[in-house]
XYZ file of C-alpha atoms in Angstrom:
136
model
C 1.122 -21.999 -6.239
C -1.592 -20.012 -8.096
C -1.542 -16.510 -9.775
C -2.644 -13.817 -7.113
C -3.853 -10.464 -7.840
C -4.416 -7.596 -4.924
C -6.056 -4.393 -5.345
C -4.551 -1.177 -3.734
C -5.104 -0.916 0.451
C -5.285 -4.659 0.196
C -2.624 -6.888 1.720
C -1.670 -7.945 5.425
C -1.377 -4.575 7.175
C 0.974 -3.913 10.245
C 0.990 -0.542 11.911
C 4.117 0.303 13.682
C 3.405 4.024 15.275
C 4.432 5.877 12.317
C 5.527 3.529 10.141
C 3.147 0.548 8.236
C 4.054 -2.350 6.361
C 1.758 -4.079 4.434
C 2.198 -7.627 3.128
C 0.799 -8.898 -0.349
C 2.734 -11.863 -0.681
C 4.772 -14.043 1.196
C 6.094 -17.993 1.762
C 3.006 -19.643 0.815
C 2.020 -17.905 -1.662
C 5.429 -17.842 -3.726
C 6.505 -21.250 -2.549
C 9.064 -19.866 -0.312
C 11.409 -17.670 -3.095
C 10.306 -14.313 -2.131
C 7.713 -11.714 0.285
C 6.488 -8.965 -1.161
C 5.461 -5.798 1.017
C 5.002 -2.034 0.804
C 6.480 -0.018 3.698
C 5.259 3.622 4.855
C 7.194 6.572 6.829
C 5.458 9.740 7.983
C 7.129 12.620 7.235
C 10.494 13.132 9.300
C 10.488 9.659 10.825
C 13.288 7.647 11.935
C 12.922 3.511 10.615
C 14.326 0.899 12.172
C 18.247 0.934 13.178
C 20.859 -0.271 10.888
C 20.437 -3.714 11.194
C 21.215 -7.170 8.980
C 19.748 -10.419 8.449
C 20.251 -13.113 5.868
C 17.157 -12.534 3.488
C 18.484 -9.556 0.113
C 15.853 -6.539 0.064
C 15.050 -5.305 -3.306
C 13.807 -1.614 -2.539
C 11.629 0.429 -5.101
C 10.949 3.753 -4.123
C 6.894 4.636 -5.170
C 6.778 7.359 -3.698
C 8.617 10.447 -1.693
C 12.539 10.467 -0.731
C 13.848 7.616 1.550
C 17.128 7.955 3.128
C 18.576 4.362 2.961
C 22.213 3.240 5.008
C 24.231 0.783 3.062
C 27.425 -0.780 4.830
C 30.367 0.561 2.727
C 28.176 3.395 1.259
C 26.687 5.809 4.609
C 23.565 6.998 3.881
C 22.121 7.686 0.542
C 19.122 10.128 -1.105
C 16.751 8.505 -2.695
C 13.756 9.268 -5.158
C 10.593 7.814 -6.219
C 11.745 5.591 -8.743
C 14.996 4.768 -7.379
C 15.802 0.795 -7.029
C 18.158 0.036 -4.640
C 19.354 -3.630 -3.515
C 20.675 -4.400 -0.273
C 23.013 -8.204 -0.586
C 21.839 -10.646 2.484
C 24.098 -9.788 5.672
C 24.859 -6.346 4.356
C 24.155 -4.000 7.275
C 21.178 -1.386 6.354
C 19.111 0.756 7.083
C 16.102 3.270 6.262
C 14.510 6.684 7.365
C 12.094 9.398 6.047
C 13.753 12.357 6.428
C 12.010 14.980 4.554
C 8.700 16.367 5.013
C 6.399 14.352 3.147
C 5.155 10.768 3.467
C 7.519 8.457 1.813
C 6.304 4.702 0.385
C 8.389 1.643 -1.041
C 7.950 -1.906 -1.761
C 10.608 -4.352 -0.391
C 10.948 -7.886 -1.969
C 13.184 -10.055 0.036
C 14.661 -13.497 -1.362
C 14.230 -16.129 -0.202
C 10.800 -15.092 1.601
C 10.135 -15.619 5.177
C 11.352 -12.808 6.578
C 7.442 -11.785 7.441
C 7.496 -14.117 10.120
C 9.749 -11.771 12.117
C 6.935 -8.770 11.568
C 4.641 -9.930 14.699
C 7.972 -9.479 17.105
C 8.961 -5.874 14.911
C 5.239 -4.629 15.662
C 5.618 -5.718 19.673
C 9.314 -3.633 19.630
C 8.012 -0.681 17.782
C 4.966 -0.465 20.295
C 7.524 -0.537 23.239
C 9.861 1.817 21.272
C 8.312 3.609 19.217
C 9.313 5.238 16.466
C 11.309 9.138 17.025
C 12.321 12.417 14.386
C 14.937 11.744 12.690
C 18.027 13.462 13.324
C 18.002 15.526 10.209
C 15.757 17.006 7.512
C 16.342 17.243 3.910
């Protein structure tokens, strides 16, 4: 492993419709212990349905409000600034639904699970992305 620096806009960039995820680290460049990516929802945009797999998220809010689903918890507000982390196997979820762009950064432990973005993109292109149901 060696020390990596990226500048802003620079990363692996995946375009879902209206929602982008863009890589900066991942497996090979942290040995396998974490992936590090920021994650973008236009304004009133549903994310992907409350789902699970075995990797923890780490979510930072950067910048907007990002409605998050936590088994055991509904769905929360959150800020820019908020941290919020989601155990492996704990069902989740995430949406923009307020009127403004909304940005985060997930890290996931252990990394890998950017090998499962290729197959994301091809579902969001099939299904893409709808309004969420409601507006804060």
């Amino acid at each position: 492993m060696k020390p990596l620096v990226l500048n802003p806009k620079e990363g692996r960039a995946y375009p879902m419709g209206r929602m982008t995820a863009v890589f900066k680290a991942d497996l090979e460049e942290t040995n396998s212990t974490l992936s590090v990516s920021e994650w973008w929802l236009e304004p009133n945009t549903e994310g992907p349905h409350i789902h699970k797999h075995p990797e923890a998220h780490l979510f930072y809010v950067i910048e907007g409000r990002l409605t998050v689903y936590l088994q055991g918890k509904d769905w929360l507000e959150t800020e820019s600034g908020s941290y919020i982390y989601i155990p492996g196997e704990t069902e989740h979820g995430f949406e923009n639904r307020s009127s403004n762009k909304v940005g985060f950064i997930s890290i996931n432990t252990p990394g890998g699970f950017e090998q499962s973005i290729p197959g994301i993109v091809n579902y969001f292109n099939e299904n893409p992305l709808g309004d969420t149901k409601a507006s804060t």
